[in-house]
Amino acid sequence: MQQNNSVTEFMLLGLTQDPMRQKMVFVIFLIFYVGTVVGNLLIIVTIKSSRSLGSPMYFFLFYLSLSDSCFSTSTAPRLIADALSAKKIIPYNECMTQVFALHFFGCMQIFVLILMAVDRYVAICKPLHYPTIMRRQVCTILIILAWIGSFIHSIAQIILALRLPFCGSNLIDHYCCDLQPLLKLACMDTYVINLLLVTNSGAICSSSFVILMISYIVILHSLRNHSGEGRKKALSTCTSHIIVVILFFGPCIFIYTRPPTTFPMDKMVAVFYTIGTPFLNPLIYTLRNAEVKNAMRKLWCSKITSESKR
């Protein structure tokens, strides 16, 4: 990466400067991160191992869990390690890599959530055409397009970040590298870059949220024509999706769709959608989904049986 300045490293201020609170940050977010990785890996292994979870919905859930794990990994390990460090130094190249990873896996989450909404719309509103429309080849192509779209988005973000010149302070008032805190350190007028940021990240968050909400309104409206049992099952699935969408997009829209101003709550809001939401997703999709719980139970029982035979 070519640097557009003389700065070779940044210093992160983290969530707090208080030594006691830093220890609390270490313990709390270590638990959150381990829970995120274990929970999402459990879903990934269960979906891959279970024949009963071969539908498109679980195909997309597999990639949501994968992107959740990677998204959390892009920020959580450094936050945890920095909680025990006196100086939270991050090299310039690592900072730019973190910007890329944060936006790549975050955007992947958005696209997968949209694909899951599309899957539910087709399953509920066009059940007779569902096997044809959502066949495995189509789902694979959609996931590939999601990867490509995420890559294009993150490349646009990293290009903006690499164009920022830094010649003064290298103190980032955040626990990770992102464009908003970096814009505050740039030795230039950042109005145009911030406008591009809002146009890119802000537009993706806002438009995706609107699309998802409209799709779920249409889905819930169409449930009136279903039987009681079918309505109950569809409502359970859609409710899980809606909870995830609100938890992820609320903080995302708050961060990326406003003028270049900072608020004291910004870091906590960012923590919620970069670490909190990936931790909650496995709980939401397992505790509210009987098929996933049954598949996990069968997988666990088969493992115990095979171990006992040895």
Short mmCIF file of C-alpha atoms in Angstrom, two decimals:
data_model
loop_
_atom_site.label_atom_id
_atom_site.label_comp_id
_atom_site.label_asym_id
_atom_site.label_seq_id
_atom_site.Cartn_x
_atom_site.Cartn_y
_atom_site.Cartn_z
CA MET A 1 0.00 0.00 0.00
CA GLN A 2 1.38 3.38 -0.95
CA GLN A 3 1.08 6.02 1.71
CA ASN A 4 -0.12 9.49 0.85
CA ASN A 5 1.57 10.98 3.94
CA SER A 6 4.45 10.66 6.39
CA VAL A 7 2.43 8.77 9.02
CA THR A 8 3.52 5.15 9.46
CA GLU A 9 1.29 4.23 12.38
CA PHE A 10 -1.77 5.35 14.31
CA MET A 11 -2.59 5.20 18.01
CA LEU A 12 -6.09 4.02 18.92
CA LEU A 13 -7.67 5.56 22.01
CA GLY A 14 -9.97 2.54 22.44
CA LEU A 15 -13.21 2.50 24.39
CA THR A 16 -11.75 3.83 27.64
CA GLN A 17 -8.49 5.06 29.17
CA ASP A 18 -9.32 3.86 32.70
CA PRO A 19 -7.17 0.79 33.63
CA MET A 20 -9.97 -0.87 35.60
CA ARG A 21 -12.48 -0.37 32.81
CA GLN A 22 -9.95 -1.68 30.29
CA LYS A 23 -9.79 -4.95 32.21
CA MET A 24 -13.60 -5.11 32.12
CA VAL A 25 -13.50 -4.45 28.36
CA PHE A 26 -11.01 -7.33 27.96
CA VAL A 27 -13.18 -9.82 29.86
CA ILE A 28 -16.53 -8.76 28.39
CA PHE A 29 -15.47 -8.65 24.76
CA LEU A 30 -13.38 -11.82 25.01
CA ILE A 31 -16.58 -13.59 26.10
CA PHE A 32 -18.54 -11.93 23.30
CA TYR A 33 -15.95 -12.82 20.66
CA VAL A 34 -15.54 -16.45 21.76
CA GLY A 35 -19.34 -16.78 21.86
CA THR A 36 -19.61 -15.26 18.37
CA VAL A 37 -17.02 -17.58 16.83
CA VAL A 38 -18.28 -20.73 18.60
CA GLY A 39 -21.95 -19.96 17.90
CA ASN A 40 -21.45 -19.19 14.23
CA LEU A 41 -19.08 -22.12 13.68
CA LEU A 42 -21.68 -24.39 15.29
CA ILE A 43 -24.28 -23.16 12.78
CA ILE A 44 -21.82 -23.57 9.89
CA VAL A 45 -20.91 -27.15 10.91
CA THR A 46 -24.56 -28.06 11.56
CA ILE A 47 -25.74 -26.80 8.15
CA LYS A 48 -22.86 -28.53 6.35
CA SER A 49 -23.42 -31.82 8.20
CA SER A 50 -27.22 -32.00 8.23
CA ARG A 51 -29.20 -33.22 5.22
CA SER A 52 -32.40 -31.74 6.66
CA LEU A 53 -30.96 -28.22 6.36
CA GLY A 54 -30.42 -28.27 2.61
CA SER A 55 -32.98 -25.60 1.69
CA PRO A 56 -31.91 -22.20 0.26
CA MET A 57 -32.75 -20.47 3.56
CA TYR A 58 -30.06 -22.47 5.36
CA PHE A 59 -27.70 -22.12 2.40
CA PHE A 60 -27.87 -18.34 2.94
CA LEU A 61 -27.74 -18.72 6.74
CA PHE A 62 -24.43 -20.57 6.28
CA TYR A 63 -22.95 -17.52 4.55
CA LEU A 64 -24.48 -15.12 7.08
CA SER A 65 -22.76 -17.03 9.89
CA LEU A 66 -19.51 -17.06 7.92
CA SER A 67 -19.64 -13.30 7.31
CA ASP A 68 -20.64 -12.73 10.98
CA SER A 69 -17.52 -14.56 12.18
CA CYS A 70 -15.22 -12.69 9.78
CA PHE A 71 -16.91 -9.33 10.46
CA SER A 72 -16.40 -9.69 14.20
CA THR A 73 -12.83 -10.94 13.68
CA SER A 74 -11.97 -7.77 11.75
CA THR A 75 -12.33 -5.69 14.95
CA ALA A 76 -12.75 -7.80 18.11
CA PRO A 77 -9.26 -9.40 18.44
CA ARG A 78 -7.51 -6.01 18.29
CA LEU A 79 -10.02 -4.47 20.71
CA ILE A 80 -9.40 -7.34 23.15
CA ALA A 81 -5.61 -7.20 22.81
CA ASP A 82 -5.51 -3.39 23.08
CA ALA A 83 -7.48 -3.54 26.33
CA LEU A 84 -4.32 -4.91 27.97
CA SER A 85 -1.89 -2.62 26.13
CA ALA A 86 -0.62 0.70 27.41
CA LYS A 87 -0.14 1.99 23.85
CA LYS A 88 -2.69 0.86 21.27
CA ILE A 89 -0.54 1.26 18.16
CA ILE A 90 -1.71 0.06 14.75
CA PRO A 91 0.56 0.30 11.66
CA TYR A 92 -0.74 2.26 8.66
CA ASN A 93 -1.02 -0.82 6.40
CA GLU A 94 -2.85 -2.82 9.07
CA CYS A 95 -5.21 0.11 9.58
CA MET A 96 -6.05 0.19 5.86
CA THR A 97 -6.50 -3.59 5.87
CA GLN A 98 -8.95 -3.26 8.75
CA VAL A 99 -10.95 -0.63 6.83
CA PHE A 100 -11.16 -3.04 3.87
CA ALA A 101 -12.15 -6.08 5.98
CA LEU A 102 -14.70 -4.14 8.03
CA HIS A 103 -16.55 -2.93 4.94
CA PHE A 104 -16.14 -6.14 2.95
CA PHE A 105 -17.72 -8.46 5.52
CA GLY A 106 -20.19 -5.82 6.70
CA CYS A 107 -21.45 -5.36 3.14
CA MET A 108 -21.56 -9.14 2.72
CA GLN A 109 -23.88 -9.33 5.73
CA ILE A 110 -26.20 -6.78 4.13
CA PHE A 111 -26.38 -8.63 0.82
CA VAL A 112 -26.96 -12.01 2.49
CA LEU A 113 -29.78 -10.55 4.60
CA ILE A 114 -31.38 -9.28 1.37
CA LEU A 115 -31.02 -12.73 -0.22
CA MET A 116 -32.64 -14.33 2.83
CA ALA A 117 -35.56 -11.90 2.50
CA VAL A 118 -35.88 -12.78 -1.19
CA ASP A 119 -35.92 -16.46 -0.29
CA ARG A 120 -38.71 -15.94 2.27
CA TYR A 121 -40.69 -13.81 -0.20
CA VAL A 122 -40.58 -16.49 -2.90
CA ALA A 123 -41.32 -19.29 -0.40
CA ILE A 124 -44.36 -17.54 1.08
CA CYS A 125 -45.74 -15.49 -1.82
CA LYS A 126 -44.90 -17.82 -4.74
CA PRO A 127 -44.71 -21.31 -3.20
CA LEU A 128 -45.50 -23.17 -6.45
CA HIS A 129 -42.56 -21.54 -8.25
CA TYR A 130 -40.17 -21.78 -5.29
CA PRO A 131 -38.27 -24.95 -6.39
CA THR A 132 -37.66 -23.43 -9.83
CA ILE A 133 -36.77 -19.88 -8.79
CA MET A 134 -34.60 -20.75 -5.77
CA ARG A 135 -32.77 -23.77 -7.14
CA ARG A 136 -29.19 -24.36 -5.95
CA GLN A 137 -27.52 -22.97 -9.09
CA VAL A 138 -29.42 -19.68 -8.74
CA CYS A 139 -28.55 -19.43 -5.03
CA THR A 140 -24.86 -20.02 -5.80
CA ILE A 141 -24.86 -17.30 -8.46
CA LEU A 142 -26.56 -14.89 -6.04
CA ILE A 143 -23.92 -15.55 -3.36
CA ILE A 144 -21.12 -15.02 -5.89
CA LEU A 145 -22.70 -11.71 -6.90
CA ALA A 146 -22.88 -10.78 -3.20
CA TRP A 147 -19.14 -11.46 -2.81
CA ILE A 148 -18.38 -9.39 -5.92
CA GLY A 149 -20.61 -6.52 -4.77
CA SER A 150 -18.96 -6.53 -1.32
CA PHE A 151 -15.52 -6.48 -2.90
CA ILE A 152 -16.41 -3.51 -5.12
CA HIS A 153 -17.83 -1.61 -2.14
CA SER A 154 -14.78 -2.23 0.06
CA ILE A 155 -12.39 -1.33 -2.77
CA ALA A 156 -14.20 2.01 -3.09
CA GLN A 157 -13.79 2.56 0.67
CA ILE A 158 -10.09 1.72 0.69
CA ILE A 159 -9.45 4.02 -2.28
CA LEU A 160 -11.02 6.89 -0.31
CA ALA A 161 -8.94 5.99 2.77
CA LEU A 162 -5.67 5.80 0.79
CA ARG A 163 -6.27 9.25 -0.66
CA LEU A 164 -6.35 10.88 2.80
CA PRO A 165 -3.15 12.78 3.68
CA PHE A 166 -2.06 12.68 7.34
CA CYS A 167 0.48 15.19 8.55
CA GLY A 168 -0.53 16.05 12.12
CA SER A 169 -1.96 14.00 14.96
CA ASN A 170 -2.11 10.23 14.59
CA LEU A 171 -4.53 9.65 17.51
CA ILE A 172 -7.67 7.85 16.36
CA ASP A 173 -10.55 8.37 18.79
CA HIS A 174 -11.92 4.90 18.20
CA TYR A 175 -11.19 1.23 18.89
CA CYS A 176 -10.72 0.39 15.19
CA CYS A 177 -9.83 2.02 11.87
CA ASP A 178 -12.75 3.31 9.85
CA LEU A 179 -13.22 6.22 7.49
CA GLN A 180 -15.12 8.49 9.90
CA PRO A 181 -12.37 8.71 12.57
CA LEU A 182 -9.69 8.87 9.86
CA LEU A 183 -11.43 11.83 8.20
CA LYS A 184 -10.95 13.82 11.42
CA LEU A 185 -7.15 13.41 11.14
CA ALA A 186 -6.81 14.22 7.43
CA CYS A 187 -4.88 17.37 6.43
CA MET A 188 -7.42 18.40 3.80
CA ASP A 189 -11.00 19.47 3.25
CA THR A 190 -12.89 16.20 3.65
CA TYR A 191 -16.32 17.46 2.58
CA VAL A 192 -16.24 15.69 -0.81
CA ILE A 193 -14.87 12.44 0.63
CA ASN A 194 -17.50 12.45 3.37
CA LEU A 195 -20.16 13.04 0.71
CA LEU A 196 -18.82 10.03 -1.22
CA LEU A 197 -18.84 7.99 2.00
CA VAL A 198 -22.49 8.85 2.70
CA THR A 199 -23.34 8.17 -0.95
CA ASN A 200 -21.64 4.77 -0.81
CA SER A 201 -22.00 3.24 2.67
CA GLY A 202 -24.95 5.38 3.73
CA ALA A 203 -26.93 4.67 0.57
CA ILE A 204 -26.27 0.91 0.81
CA CYS A 205 -27.43 0.79 4.47
CA SER A 206 -30.51 2.98 3.97
CA SER A 207 -31.72 1.53 0.66
CA SER A 208 -31.13 -2.05 1.82
CA PHE A 209 -33.06 -1.41 5.03
CA VAL A 210 -36.00 0.08 3.09
CA ILE A 211 -35.98 -2.84 0.63
CA LEU A 212 -35.94 -5.37 3.47
CA MET A 213 -38.73 -3.67 5.41
CA ILE A 214 -40.94 -3.43 2.30
CA SER A 215 -40.31 -7.10 1.48
CA TYR A 216 -41.26 -8.22 4.98
CA ILE A 217 -44.38 -6.02 4.97
CA VAL A 218 -45.42 -7.72 1.71
CA ILE A 219 -44.64 -11.14 3.20
CA LEU A 220 -46.60 -10.49 6.40
CA HIS A 221 -49.52 -9.15 4.37
CA SER A 222 -49.61 -12.29 2.22
CA LEU A 223 -49.67 -14.56 5.31
CA ARG A 224 -53.36 -13.78 5.74
CA ASN A 225 -54.10 -16.38 3.05
CA HIS A 226 -52.14 -19.17 4.75
CA SER A 227 -53.31 -21.80 7.21
CA GLY A 228 -52.83 -21.34 10.94
CA GLU A 229 -49.89 -23.75 11.15
CA GLY A 230 -48.23 -22.35 8.01
CA ARG A 231 -48.72 -18.79 9.24
CA LYS A 232 -47.16 -19.64 12.62
CA LYS A 233 -44.07 -21.22 11.05
CA ALA A 234 -43.60 -18.39 8.53
CA LEU A 235 -44.05 -15.76 11.25
CA SER A 236 -41.41 -17.45 13.41
CA THR A 237 -38.87 -17.41 10.57
CA CYS A 238 -39.66 -13.86 9.42
CA THR A 239 -39.61 -12.51 12.98
CA SER A 240 -36.06 -13.80 13.42
CA HIS A 241 -35.00 -12.11 10.19
CA ILE A 242 -36.68 -8.81 11.10
CA ILE A 243 -34.97 -8.76 14.52
CA VAL A 244 -31.56 -9.28 12.88
CA VAL A 245 -32.26 -6.57 10.28
CA ILE A 246 -33.26 -3.98 12.89
CA LEU A 247 -30.32 -4.79 15.20
CA PHE A 248 -27.81 -4.50 12.36
CA PHE A 249 -29.19 -1.66 10.25
CA GLY A 250 -30.20 0.69 13.08
CA PRO A 251 -26.61 1.37 14.24
CA CYS A 252 -25.28 1.14 10.66
CA ILE A 253 -27.62 3.88 9.41
CA PHE A 254 -26.82 6.02 12.47
CA ILE A 255 -23.08 5.85 11.73
CA TYR A 256 -22.97 6.16 7.93
CA THR A 257 -25.84 8.45 6.89
CA ARG A 258 -25.07 11.70 8.67
CA PRO A 259 -22.78 14.74 8.21
CA PRO A 260 -19.14 14.56 9.43
CA THR A 261 -19.93 15.07 13.11
CA THR A 262 -19.07 12.85 16.05
CA PHE A 263 -21.10 12.00 19.15
CA PRO A 264 -19.95 10.48 22.46
CA MET A 265 -22.11 7.42 21.76
CA ASP A 266 -20.51 6.66 18.36
CA LYS A 267 -18.05 4.08 19.68
CA MET A 268 -20.71 2.20 21.64
CA VAL A 269 -23.03 2.20 18.64
CA ALA A 270 -20.20 0.83 16.49
CA VAL A 271 -19.49 -1.85 19.12
CA PHE A 272 -23.11 -2.95 18.94
CA TYR A 273 -23.17 -3.64 15.21
CA THR A 274 -19.56 -4.88 14.80
CA ILE A 275 -19.45 -7.18 17.85
CA GLY A 276 -22.90 -7.31 19.44
CA THR A 277 -24.97 -8.24 16.39
CA PRO A 278 -22.67 -11.10 15.22
CA PHE A 279 -22.90 -12.46 18.78
CA LEU A 280 -26.72 -12.28 18.85
CA ASN A 281 -27.35 -13.72 15.38
CA PRO A 282 -26.58 -17.38 16.28
CA LEU A 283 -28.82 -17.08 19.36
CA ILE A 284 -31.68 -15.58 17.32
CA TYR A 285 -31.46 -18.19 14.55
CA THR A 286 -31.10 -21.21 16.85
CA LEU A 287 -33.39 -20.37 19.76
CA ARG A 288 -36.24 -19.41 17.41
CA ASN A 289 -35.71 -22.18 14.83
CA ALA A 290 -36.84 -25.72 15.67
CA GLU A 291 -35.19 -27.25 12.56
CA VAL A 292 -31.76 -25.87 13.45
CA LYS A 293 -32.12 -26.98 17.09
CA ASN A 294 -33.16 -30.51 16.03
CA ALA A 295 -30.28 -30.73 13.55
CA MET A 296 -27.80 -29.60 16.24
CA ARG A 297 -29.24 -32.13 18.67
CA LYS A 298 -28.90 -34.96 16.13
CA LEU A 299 -25.36 -33.88 15.27
CA TRP A 300 -24.39 -33.76 18.95
CA CYS A 301 -25.98 -37.16 19.66
CA SER A 302 -24.25 -38.76 16.67
CA LYS A 303 -20.89 -37.38 17.85
CA ILE A 304 -21.45 -38.76 21.36
CA THR A 305 -22.51 -42.15 19.92
CA SER A 306 -19.45 -42.40 17.68
CA GLU A 307 -17.15 -41.43 20.55
CA SER A 308 -18.72 -44.01 22.87
CA LYS A 309 -18.27 -46.78 20.28
CA ARG A 310 -14.55 -46.08 20.22
#
